[in-house]
Coordinates of C-alpha atoms in Angstrom, one line a residue:
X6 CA 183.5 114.3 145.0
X7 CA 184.2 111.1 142.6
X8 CA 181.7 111.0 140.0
X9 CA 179.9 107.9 139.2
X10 CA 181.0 106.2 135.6
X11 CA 177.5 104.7 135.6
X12 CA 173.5 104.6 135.9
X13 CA 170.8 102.7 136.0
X14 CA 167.4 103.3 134.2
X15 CA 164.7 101.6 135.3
X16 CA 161.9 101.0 133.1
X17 CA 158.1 101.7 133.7
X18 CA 157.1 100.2 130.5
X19 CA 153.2 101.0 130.8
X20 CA 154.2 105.0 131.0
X21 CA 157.3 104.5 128.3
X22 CA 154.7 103.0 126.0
X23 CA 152.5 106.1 126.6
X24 CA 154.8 108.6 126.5
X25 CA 156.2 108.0 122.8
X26 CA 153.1 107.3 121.5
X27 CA 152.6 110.8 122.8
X28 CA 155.5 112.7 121.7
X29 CA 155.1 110.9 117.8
X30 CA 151.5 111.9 118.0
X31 CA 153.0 115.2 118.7
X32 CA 156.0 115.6 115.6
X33 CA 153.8 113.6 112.9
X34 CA 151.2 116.6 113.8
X35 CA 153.7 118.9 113.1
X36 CA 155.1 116.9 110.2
X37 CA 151.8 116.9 108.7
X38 CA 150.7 120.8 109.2
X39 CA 153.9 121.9 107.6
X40 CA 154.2 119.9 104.9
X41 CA 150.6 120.0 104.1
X42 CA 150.6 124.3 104.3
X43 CA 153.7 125.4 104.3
X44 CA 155.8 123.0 102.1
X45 CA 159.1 123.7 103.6
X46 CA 159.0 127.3 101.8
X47 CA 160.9 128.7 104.4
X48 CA 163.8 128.4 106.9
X49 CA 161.6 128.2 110.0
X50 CA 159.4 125.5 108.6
X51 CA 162.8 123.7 107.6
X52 CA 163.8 123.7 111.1
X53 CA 160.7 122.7 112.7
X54 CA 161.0 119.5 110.6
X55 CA 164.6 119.1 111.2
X56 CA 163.4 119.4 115.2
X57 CA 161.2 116.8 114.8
X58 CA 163.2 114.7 113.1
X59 CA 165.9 114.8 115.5
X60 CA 163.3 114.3 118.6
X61 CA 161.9 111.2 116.8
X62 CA 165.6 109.7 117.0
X63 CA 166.6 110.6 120.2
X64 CA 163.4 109.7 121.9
X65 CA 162.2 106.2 119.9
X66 CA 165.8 104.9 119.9
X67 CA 166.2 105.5 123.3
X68 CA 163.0 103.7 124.1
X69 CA 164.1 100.9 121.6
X70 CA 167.0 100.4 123.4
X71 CA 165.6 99.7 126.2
X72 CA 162.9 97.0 124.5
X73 CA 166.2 95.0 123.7
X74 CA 165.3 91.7 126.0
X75 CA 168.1 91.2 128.0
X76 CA 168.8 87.5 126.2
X77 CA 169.7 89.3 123.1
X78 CA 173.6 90.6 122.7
X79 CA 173.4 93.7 124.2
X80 CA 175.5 95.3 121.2
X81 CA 171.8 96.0 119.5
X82 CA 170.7 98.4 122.5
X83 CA 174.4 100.0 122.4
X84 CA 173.4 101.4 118.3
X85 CA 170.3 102.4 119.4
X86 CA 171.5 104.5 122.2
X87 CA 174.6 105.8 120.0
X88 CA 171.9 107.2 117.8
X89 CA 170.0 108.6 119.8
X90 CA 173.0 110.3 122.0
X91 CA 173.9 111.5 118.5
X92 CA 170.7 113.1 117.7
X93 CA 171.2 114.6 121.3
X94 CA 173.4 117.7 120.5
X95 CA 171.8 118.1 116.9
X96 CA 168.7 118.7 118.5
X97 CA 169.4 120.6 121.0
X98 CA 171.3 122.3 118.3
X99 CA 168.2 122.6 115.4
X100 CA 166.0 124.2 118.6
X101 CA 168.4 127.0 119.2
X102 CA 168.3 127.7 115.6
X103 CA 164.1 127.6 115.8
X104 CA 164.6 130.2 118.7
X105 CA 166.6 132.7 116.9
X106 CA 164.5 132.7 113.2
X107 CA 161.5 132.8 115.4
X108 CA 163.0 135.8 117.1
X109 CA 164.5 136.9 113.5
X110 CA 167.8 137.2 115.1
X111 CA 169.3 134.6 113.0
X112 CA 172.0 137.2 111.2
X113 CA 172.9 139.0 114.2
X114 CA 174.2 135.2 115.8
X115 CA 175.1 134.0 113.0
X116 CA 179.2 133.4 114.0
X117 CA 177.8 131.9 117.5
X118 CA 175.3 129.5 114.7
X119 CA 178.7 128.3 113.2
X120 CA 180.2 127.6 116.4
X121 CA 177.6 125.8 118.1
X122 CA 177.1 123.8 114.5
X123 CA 180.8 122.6 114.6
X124 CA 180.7 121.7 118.8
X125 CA 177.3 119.7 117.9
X126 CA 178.5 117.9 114.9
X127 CA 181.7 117.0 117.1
X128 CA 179.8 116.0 120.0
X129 CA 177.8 113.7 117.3
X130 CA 180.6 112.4 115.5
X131 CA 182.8 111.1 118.5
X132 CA 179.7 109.5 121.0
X133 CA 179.4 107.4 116.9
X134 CA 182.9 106.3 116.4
X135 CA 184.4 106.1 120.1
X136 CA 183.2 104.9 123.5
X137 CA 184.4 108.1 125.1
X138 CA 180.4 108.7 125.8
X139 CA 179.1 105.6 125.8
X140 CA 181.0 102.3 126.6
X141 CA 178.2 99.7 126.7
X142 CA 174.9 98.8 128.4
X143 CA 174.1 95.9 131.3
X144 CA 170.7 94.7 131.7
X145 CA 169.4 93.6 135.3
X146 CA 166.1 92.0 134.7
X147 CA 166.1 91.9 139.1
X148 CA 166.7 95.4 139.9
X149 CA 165.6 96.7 143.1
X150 CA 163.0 98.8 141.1
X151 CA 162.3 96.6 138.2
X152 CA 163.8 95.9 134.9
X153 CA 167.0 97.6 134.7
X154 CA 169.2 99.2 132.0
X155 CA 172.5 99.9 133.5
X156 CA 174.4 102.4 130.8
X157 CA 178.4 102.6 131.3
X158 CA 180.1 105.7 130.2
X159 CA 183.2 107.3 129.6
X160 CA 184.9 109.8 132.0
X161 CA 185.4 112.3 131.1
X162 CA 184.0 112.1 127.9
X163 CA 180.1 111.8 129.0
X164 CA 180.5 114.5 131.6
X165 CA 181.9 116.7 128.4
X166 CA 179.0 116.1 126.3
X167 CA 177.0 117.0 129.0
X168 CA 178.7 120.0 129.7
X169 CA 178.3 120.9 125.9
X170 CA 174.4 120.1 125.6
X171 CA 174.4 122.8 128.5
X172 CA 176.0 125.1 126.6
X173 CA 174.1 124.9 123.8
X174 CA 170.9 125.7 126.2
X175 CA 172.8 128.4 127.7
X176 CA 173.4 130.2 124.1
X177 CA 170.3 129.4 122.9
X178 CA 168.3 131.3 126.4
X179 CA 170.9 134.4 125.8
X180 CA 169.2 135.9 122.7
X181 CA 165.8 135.6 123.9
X182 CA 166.9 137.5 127.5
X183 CA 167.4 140.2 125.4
X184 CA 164.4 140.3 122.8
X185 CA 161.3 141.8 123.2
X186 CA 159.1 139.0 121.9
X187 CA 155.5 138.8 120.8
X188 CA 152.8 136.6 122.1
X189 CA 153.3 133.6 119.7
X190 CA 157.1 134.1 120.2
X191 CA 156.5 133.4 123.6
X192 CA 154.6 130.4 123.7
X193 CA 156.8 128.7 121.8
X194 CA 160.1 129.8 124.0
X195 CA 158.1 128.7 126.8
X196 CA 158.1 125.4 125.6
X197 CA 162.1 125.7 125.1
X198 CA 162.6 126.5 128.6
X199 CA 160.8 123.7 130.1
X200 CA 162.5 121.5 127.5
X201 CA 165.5 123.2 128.8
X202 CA 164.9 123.4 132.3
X203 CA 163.6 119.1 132.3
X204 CA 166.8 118.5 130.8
X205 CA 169.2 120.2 133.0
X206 CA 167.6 118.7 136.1
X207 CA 167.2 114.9 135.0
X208 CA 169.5 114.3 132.4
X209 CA 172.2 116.4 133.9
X210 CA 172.3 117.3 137.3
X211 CA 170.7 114.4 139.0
X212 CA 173.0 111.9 137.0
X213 CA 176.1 113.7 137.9
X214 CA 175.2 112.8 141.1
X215 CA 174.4 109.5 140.4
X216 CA 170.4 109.5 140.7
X217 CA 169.4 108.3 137.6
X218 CA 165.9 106.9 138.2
X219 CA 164.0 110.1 136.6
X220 CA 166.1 109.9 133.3
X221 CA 163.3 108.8 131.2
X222 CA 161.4 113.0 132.5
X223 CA 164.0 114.8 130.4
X224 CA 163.6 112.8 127.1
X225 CA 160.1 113.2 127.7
X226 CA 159.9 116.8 128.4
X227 CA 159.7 116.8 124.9
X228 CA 155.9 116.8 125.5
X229 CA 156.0 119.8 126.3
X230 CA 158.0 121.4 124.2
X231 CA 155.5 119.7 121.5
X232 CA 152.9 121.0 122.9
X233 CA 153.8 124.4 123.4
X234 CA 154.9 124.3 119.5
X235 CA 151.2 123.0 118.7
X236 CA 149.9 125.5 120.3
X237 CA 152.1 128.4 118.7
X238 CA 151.0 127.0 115.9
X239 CA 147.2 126.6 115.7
X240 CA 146.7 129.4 118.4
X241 CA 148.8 132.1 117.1
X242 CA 148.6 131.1 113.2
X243 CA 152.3 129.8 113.5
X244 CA 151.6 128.2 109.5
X245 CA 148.4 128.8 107.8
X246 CA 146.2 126.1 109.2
X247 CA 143.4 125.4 107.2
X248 CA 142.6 121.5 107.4
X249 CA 143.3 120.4 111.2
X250 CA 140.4 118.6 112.0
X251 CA 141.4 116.5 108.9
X252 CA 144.9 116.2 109.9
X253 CA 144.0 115.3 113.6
X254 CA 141.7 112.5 112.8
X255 CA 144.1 111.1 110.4
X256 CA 146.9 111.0 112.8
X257 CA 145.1 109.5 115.8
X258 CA 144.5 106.9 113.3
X259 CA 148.1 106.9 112.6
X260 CA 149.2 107.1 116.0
X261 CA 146.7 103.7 117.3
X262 CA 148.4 101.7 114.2
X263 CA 151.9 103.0 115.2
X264 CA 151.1 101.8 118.8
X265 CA 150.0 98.1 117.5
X266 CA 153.4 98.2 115.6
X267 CA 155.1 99.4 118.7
X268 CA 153.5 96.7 121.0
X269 CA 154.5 93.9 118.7
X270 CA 157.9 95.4 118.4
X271 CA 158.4 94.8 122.1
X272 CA 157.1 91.5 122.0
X273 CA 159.0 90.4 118.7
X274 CA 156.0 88.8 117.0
X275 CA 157.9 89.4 113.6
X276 CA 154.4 88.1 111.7
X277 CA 152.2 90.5 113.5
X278 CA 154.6 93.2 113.3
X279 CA 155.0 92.4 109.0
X280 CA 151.0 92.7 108.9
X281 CA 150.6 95.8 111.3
X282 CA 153.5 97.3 109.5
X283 CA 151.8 96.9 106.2
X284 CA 148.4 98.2 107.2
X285 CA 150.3 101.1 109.1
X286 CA 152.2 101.9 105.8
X287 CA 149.0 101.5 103.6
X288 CA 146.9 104.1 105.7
X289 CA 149.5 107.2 105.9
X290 CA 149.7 107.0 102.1
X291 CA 145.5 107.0 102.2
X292 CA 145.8 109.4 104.7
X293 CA 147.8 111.4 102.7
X294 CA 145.7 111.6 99.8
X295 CA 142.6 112.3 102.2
X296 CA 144.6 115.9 103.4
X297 CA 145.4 116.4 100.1
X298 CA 141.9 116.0 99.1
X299 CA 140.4 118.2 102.2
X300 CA 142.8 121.0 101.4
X301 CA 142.1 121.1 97.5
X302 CA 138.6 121.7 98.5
X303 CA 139.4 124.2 100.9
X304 CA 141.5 126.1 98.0
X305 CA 138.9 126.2 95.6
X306 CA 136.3 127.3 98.4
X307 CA 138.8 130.3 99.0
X308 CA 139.5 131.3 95.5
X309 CA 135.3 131.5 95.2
X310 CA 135.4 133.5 98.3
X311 CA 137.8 135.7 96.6
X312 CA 136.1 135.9 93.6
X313 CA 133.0 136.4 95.4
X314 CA 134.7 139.3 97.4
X315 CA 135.6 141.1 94.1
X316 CA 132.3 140.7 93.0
X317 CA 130.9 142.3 96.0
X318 CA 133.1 145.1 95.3
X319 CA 132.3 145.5 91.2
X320 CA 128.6 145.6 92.9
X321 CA 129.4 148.3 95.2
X322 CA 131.4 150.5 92.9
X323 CA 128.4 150.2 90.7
X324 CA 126.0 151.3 93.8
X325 CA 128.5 154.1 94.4
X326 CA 128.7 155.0 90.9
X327 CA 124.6 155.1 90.5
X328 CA 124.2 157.1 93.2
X329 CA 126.7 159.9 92.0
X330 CA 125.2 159.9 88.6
X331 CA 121.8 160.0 89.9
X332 CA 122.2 162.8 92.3
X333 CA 124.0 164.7 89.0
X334 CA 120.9 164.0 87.5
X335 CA 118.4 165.0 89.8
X336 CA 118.6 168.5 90.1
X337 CA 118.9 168.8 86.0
X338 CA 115.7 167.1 85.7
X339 CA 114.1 168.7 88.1
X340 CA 114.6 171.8 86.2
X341 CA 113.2 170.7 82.8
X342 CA 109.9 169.7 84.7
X343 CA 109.8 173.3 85.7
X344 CA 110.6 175.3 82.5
X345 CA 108.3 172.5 80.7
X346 CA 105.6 173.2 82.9
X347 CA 105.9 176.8 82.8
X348 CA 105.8 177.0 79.0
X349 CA 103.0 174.5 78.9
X350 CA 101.4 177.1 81.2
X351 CA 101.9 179.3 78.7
X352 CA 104.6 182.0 80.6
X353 CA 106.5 181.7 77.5
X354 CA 103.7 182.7 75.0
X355 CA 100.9 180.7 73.5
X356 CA 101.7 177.7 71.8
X357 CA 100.3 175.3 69.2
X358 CA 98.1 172.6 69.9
X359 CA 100.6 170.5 68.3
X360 CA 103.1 172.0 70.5
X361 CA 101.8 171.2 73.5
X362 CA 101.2 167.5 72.4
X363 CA 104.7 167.6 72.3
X364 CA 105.2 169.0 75.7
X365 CA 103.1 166.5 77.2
X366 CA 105.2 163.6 75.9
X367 CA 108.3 165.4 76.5
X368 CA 107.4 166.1 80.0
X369 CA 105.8 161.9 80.6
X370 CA 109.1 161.2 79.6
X371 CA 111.2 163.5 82.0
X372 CA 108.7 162.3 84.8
X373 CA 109.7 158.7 83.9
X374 CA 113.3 160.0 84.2
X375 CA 112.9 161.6 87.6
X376 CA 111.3 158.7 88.8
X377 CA 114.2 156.5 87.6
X378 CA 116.5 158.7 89.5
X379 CA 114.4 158.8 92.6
X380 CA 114.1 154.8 92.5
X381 CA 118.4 154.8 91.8
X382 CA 118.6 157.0 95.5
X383 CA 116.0 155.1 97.5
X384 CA 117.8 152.0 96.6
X385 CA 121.1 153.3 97.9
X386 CA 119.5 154.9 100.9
X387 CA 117.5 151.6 101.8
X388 CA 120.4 149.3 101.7
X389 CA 122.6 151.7 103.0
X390 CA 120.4 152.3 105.9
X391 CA 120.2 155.9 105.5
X392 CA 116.5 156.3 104.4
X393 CA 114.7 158.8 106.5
X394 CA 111.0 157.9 107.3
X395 CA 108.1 159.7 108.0
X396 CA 106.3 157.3 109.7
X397 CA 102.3 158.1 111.2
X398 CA 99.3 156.4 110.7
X399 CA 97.4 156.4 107.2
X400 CA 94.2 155.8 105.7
X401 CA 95.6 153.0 103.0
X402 CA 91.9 153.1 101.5
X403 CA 92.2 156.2 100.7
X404 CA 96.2 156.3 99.8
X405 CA 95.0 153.1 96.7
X406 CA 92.2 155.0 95.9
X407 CA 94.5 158.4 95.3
X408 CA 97.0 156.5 93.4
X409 CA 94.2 155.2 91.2
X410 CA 92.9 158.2 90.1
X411 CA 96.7 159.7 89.7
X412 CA 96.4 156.8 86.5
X413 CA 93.3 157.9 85.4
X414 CA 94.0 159.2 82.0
X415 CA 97.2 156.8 81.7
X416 CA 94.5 153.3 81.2
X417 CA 91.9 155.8 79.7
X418 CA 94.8 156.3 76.3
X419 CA 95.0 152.5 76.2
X420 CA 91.7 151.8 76.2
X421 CA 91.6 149.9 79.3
X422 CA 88.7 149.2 81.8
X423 CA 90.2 150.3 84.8
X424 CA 88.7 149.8 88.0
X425 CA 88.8 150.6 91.6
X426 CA 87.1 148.1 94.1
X427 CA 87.0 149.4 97.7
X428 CA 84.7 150.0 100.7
X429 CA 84.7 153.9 100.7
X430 CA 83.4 153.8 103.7
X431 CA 85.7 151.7 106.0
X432 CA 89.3 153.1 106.8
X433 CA 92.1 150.6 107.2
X434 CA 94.7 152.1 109.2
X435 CA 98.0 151.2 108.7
X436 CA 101.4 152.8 110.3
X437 CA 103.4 153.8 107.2
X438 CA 105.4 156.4 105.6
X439 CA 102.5 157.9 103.3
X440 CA 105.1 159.0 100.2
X441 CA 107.0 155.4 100.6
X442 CA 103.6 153.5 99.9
X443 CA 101.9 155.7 97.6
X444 CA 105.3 155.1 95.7
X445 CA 104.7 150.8 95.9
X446 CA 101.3 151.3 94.4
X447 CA 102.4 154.1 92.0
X448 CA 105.1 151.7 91.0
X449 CA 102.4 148.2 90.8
X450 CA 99.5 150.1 89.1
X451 CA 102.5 151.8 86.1
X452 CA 103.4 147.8 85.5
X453 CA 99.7 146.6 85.1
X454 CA 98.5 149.6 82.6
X455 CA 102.3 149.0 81.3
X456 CA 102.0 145.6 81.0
X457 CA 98.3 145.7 79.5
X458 CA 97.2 146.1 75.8
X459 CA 93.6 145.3 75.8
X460 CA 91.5 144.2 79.2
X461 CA 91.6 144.7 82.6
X462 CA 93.2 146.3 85.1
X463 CA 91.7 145.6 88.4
X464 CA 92.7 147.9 91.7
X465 CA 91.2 146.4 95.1
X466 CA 91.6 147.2 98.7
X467 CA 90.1 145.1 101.4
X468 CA 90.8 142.7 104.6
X469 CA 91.8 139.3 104.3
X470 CA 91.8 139.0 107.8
X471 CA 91.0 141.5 111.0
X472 CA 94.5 142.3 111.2
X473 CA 95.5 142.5 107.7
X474 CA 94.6 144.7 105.0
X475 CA 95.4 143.4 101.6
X476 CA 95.8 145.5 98.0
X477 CA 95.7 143.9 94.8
X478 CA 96.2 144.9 91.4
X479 CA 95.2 142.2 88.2
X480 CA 95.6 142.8 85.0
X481 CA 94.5 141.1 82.0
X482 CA 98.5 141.1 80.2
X483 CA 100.9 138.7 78.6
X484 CA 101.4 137.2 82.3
X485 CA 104.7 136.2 83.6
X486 CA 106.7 132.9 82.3
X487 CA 107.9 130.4 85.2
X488 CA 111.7 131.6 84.7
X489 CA 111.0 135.0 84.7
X490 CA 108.9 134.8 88.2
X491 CA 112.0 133.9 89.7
X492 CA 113.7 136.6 88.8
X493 CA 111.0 139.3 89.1
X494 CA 112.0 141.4 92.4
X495 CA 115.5 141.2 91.3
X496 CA 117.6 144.2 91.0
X497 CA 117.4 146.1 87.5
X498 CA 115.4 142.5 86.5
X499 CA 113.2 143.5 83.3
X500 CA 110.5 141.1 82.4
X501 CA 109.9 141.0 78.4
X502 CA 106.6 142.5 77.1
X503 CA 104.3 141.0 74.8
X504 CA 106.1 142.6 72.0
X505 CA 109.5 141.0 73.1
X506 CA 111.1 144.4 74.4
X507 CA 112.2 144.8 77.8
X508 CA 110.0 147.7 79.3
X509 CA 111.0 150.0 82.0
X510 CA 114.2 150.1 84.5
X511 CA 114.2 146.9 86.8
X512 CA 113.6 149.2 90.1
X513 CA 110.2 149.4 90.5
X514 CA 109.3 146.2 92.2
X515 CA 112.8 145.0 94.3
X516 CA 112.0 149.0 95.7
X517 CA 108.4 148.2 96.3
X518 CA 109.8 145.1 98.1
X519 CA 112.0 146.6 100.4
X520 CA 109.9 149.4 100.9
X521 CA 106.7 146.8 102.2
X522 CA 109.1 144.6 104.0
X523 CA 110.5 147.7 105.8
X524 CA 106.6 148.6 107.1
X525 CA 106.4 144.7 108.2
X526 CA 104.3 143.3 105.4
X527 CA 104.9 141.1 102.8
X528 CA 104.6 141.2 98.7
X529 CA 104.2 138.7 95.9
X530 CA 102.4 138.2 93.0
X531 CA 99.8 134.9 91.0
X532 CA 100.8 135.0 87.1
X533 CA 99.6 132.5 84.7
X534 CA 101.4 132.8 81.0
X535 CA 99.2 134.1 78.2
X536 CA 96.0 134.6 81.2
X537 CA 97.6 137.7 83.3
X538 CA 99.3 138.8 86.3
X539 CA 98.4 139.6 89.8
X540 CA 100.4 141.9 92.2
X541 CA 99.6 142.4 96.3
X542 CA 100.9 143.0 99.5
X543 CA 99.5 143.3 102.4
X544 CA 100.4 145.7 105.7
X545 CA 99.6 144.8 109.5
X546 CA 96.4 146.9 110.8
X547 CA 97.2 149.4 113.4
X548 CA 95.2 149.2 116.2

């Protein structure tokens, strides 16, 4: 069969127009996301670039070529195909080399690497400085199908270079025939093959035998191979992609200003091209800065989130650490109440009246110590989820009015008036875990006699509403400053007495809020500085 030493292009401007706006869309994507994140810190990210270097050359110089108007000397469209035919094997070239780092196989082909570096560079080198590829180009404004670029080539040399671009596809499928690859490994290869595969069939085959028309689908099956690399990327975590949406809108910007330069290109309008140039050239370097901007933002967002995270950690070391020591400190305690009780009983002998003064503050002060401990475990187990309840229906009337008498003595040695207002009469039923909320008011009538010098401490039970049932306790004390009210049902948060000391553990109320939030009421307090304070929460009525 007598090979052809020619073929004819046509051009479908419209779509060739389209198409490279595409495929740059496509590499200045890929441009951007790995200089932006990974900064060329690796081979693989090297190569990508190099790849879309090369596919910028082979595919816009191509095109440019064929936007040389036939009235020009046609020696202009013969550079711009040289270069791209150069860029040809060196591409083909920089994607085998992408295939096997993305495999990690590039040691174990390294000597095949060499080989196929030296056949690309050769390929390059002589389609540059002979016209044993490439003779020269004929334009035919009247082709049958259109404007026509008619290229004239060497024989044999263009059927050599084709028969080494093959090769180069052959050694680059080899390695991944016998690879087990991984799901983002795949994608990308996939996009090789029907680069591969485009190639073969248009810019190949169908030219050896002298049907040229569907050149223009193998330089364009680029596409694909661009958009199986974009998806590789941003789908598998390819680079660590952190500001696309800032990189997309800045390139689609990029890309319509690229196309305006591109249109007056075509038309030679070497004013309109100066000024779109210009504006083209102002807004990647704003663009620039804009990513830049977006992904310092990002970074400092994630070193908080990291610091946060440790944070979150110290918190729950110290949770961790509370709990141990207050389950060591339980059972201890526990004990001292009993062998202080007992002597108080007098099992050990009688003792002094002075003596047993001293038993009764030693043992308020071990009860404030067990309660400490008992608040440290409920805390865990309420966050933790691992409280047990003992839910039923209770009497809160008479719940307040038990706690209230529990205190007694406590307001009496203070010299407080301390009164209980309820109906005792009326029952206000309420579906609860009796210890859990005789603990809450335990905990809200401590802080007012606490709290209290001289006054009032005020204990009331009654219904705001038919379905609510409210308790309040007031007391007459230092009240609560604005800045401390924000604070108050914070963990281990200790407001200041009047005295300026900070009074009990910071447990009591954020327990007495979880604890009332957990039985689906609500807690909160009225304070006025210098005037006193007023504590309530209120539970649902059970029916």
């Amino acid at each position: 069969m007598l090979l052809p030493a020619n073929f004819a292009i046509r051009e479908i401007l419209p779509f060739n127009n389209f198409a490279v706006v595409v495929i740059n869309f496509f590499v200045l994507l890929l441009f951007v996301t790995v200089f932006n994140h990974n900064q060329l810190r690796d081979a693989k990210s090297k190569l990508f670039v190099l790849m879309g270097v090369f596919i910028l050359i082979w595919v816009d110089f191509a095109h440019f070529a064929r936007l040389v108007p036939e009235t020009n000397d046609t020696g202009l469209a013969v550079i711009f195909l040289k270069i791209a035919w150069v860029a040809t094997p060196l591409l083909f070239y920089t994607t085998y080399l992408t295939s096997i780092h993305i495999i990690e196989a590039s040691m174990t082909y390294r000597n095949m690497s060499r080989a196929l570096l030296f056949m690309a560079l050769t390929m390059g080198v002589i389609t540059a400085t002979t016209d044993l590829t490439l003779k020269g180009v004929i334009y035919d404004p009247n082709g049958v199908l259109g404007r026509t670029l008619i290229i004239d080539y060497g024989i044999p040399g263009f059927y050599i270079f084709l028969a080494g671009i093959f090769a180069i596809m052959i050694f680059t499928l080899f390695p991944l025939i016998r690879r087990k690859l991984d799901d983002k490994s795949k994608v990308f290869l996939s996009g090789i093959v029907v680069f591969y595969v485009a190639n073969a069939i248009f810019n190949i085959a169908l030219p050896i035998l002298g049907r040229a028309d569907f050149y223009f689908f193998g330089d364009y099956s680029t596409i694909m191979l661009l958009s199986f690399t974009a998806y590789a990327i941003f789908r598998h975590n390819l680079f660590d992609i952190k500001t696309f949406a800032t990189e997309l809108f800045i390139l689609v910007i990029w890309t319509l200003l690229f196309t305006r330069v591109l249109f007056n290109l075509t038309v030679f309008d070497v004013t309109q091209l100066a000024i779109d140039t210009v504006i083209f050239v102002v807004m990647v370097f704003f663009g620039i800065l804009l990513i830049k901007s977006v992904k310092t933002e990002i970074e400092q967002r994630q070193q908080l989130g990291v610091l946060n995270a440790k944070l979150q950690e110290l918190d729950a070391r110290k949770d961790e650490f509370l709990n141990v020591a207050a389950h060591e400190l339980r059972a201890p305690m526990t004990a001292i109440k009993g062998y202080l009780s007992m002597i108080k009983d007098g099992d050990a002998g009688q003792i002094s009246p002075r003596t047993m003064e001293f038993l009764g503050d030693a043992m308020d002060g071990n009860d404030r110590l067990i309660r400490l401990v008992n608040n440290m475990l409920n805390i865990s187990r309420i966050e933790e989820g691992r409280m047990v309840y003992d839910i039923g229906i209770v009497d809160l009337n008479t719940v307040v009015e038990t706690v209230f008498n529990d205190y007694q003595i406590d307001a009496k040695q203070k010299g407080l008036d301390y009164r209980f207002e309820g109906d005792p009469l009326s029952q206000y039923p309420v579906e609860v875990d009796k210890d859990r909320i005789h603990e809450v008011i335990g905990n809200l009538i401590s802080n007012a006699i606490k709290y209290t010098d001289q006054g009032i401490v005020l204990v009331r039970v009654f219904k705001p509403s038919f379905d609510k049932v409210r308790v309040e306790i007031s007391d007459t004390g230092p009240g609560i400053s604005p800045a401390e009210q924000q604070k108050i049902f914070q963990k281990f948060y200790r407001a200041e007495s009047t005295i300026g000391k900070q009074l009990g553990t910071g447990l009591g109320l954020y327990v007495s809020k979880l604890l009332v939030e957990k039985f689906g009421g609500k807690i909160g307090f009225q304070s006025e500085l210098g005037k006193g304070t007023t504590f309530w929460f209120e539970l649902p009525v059970k029916k």
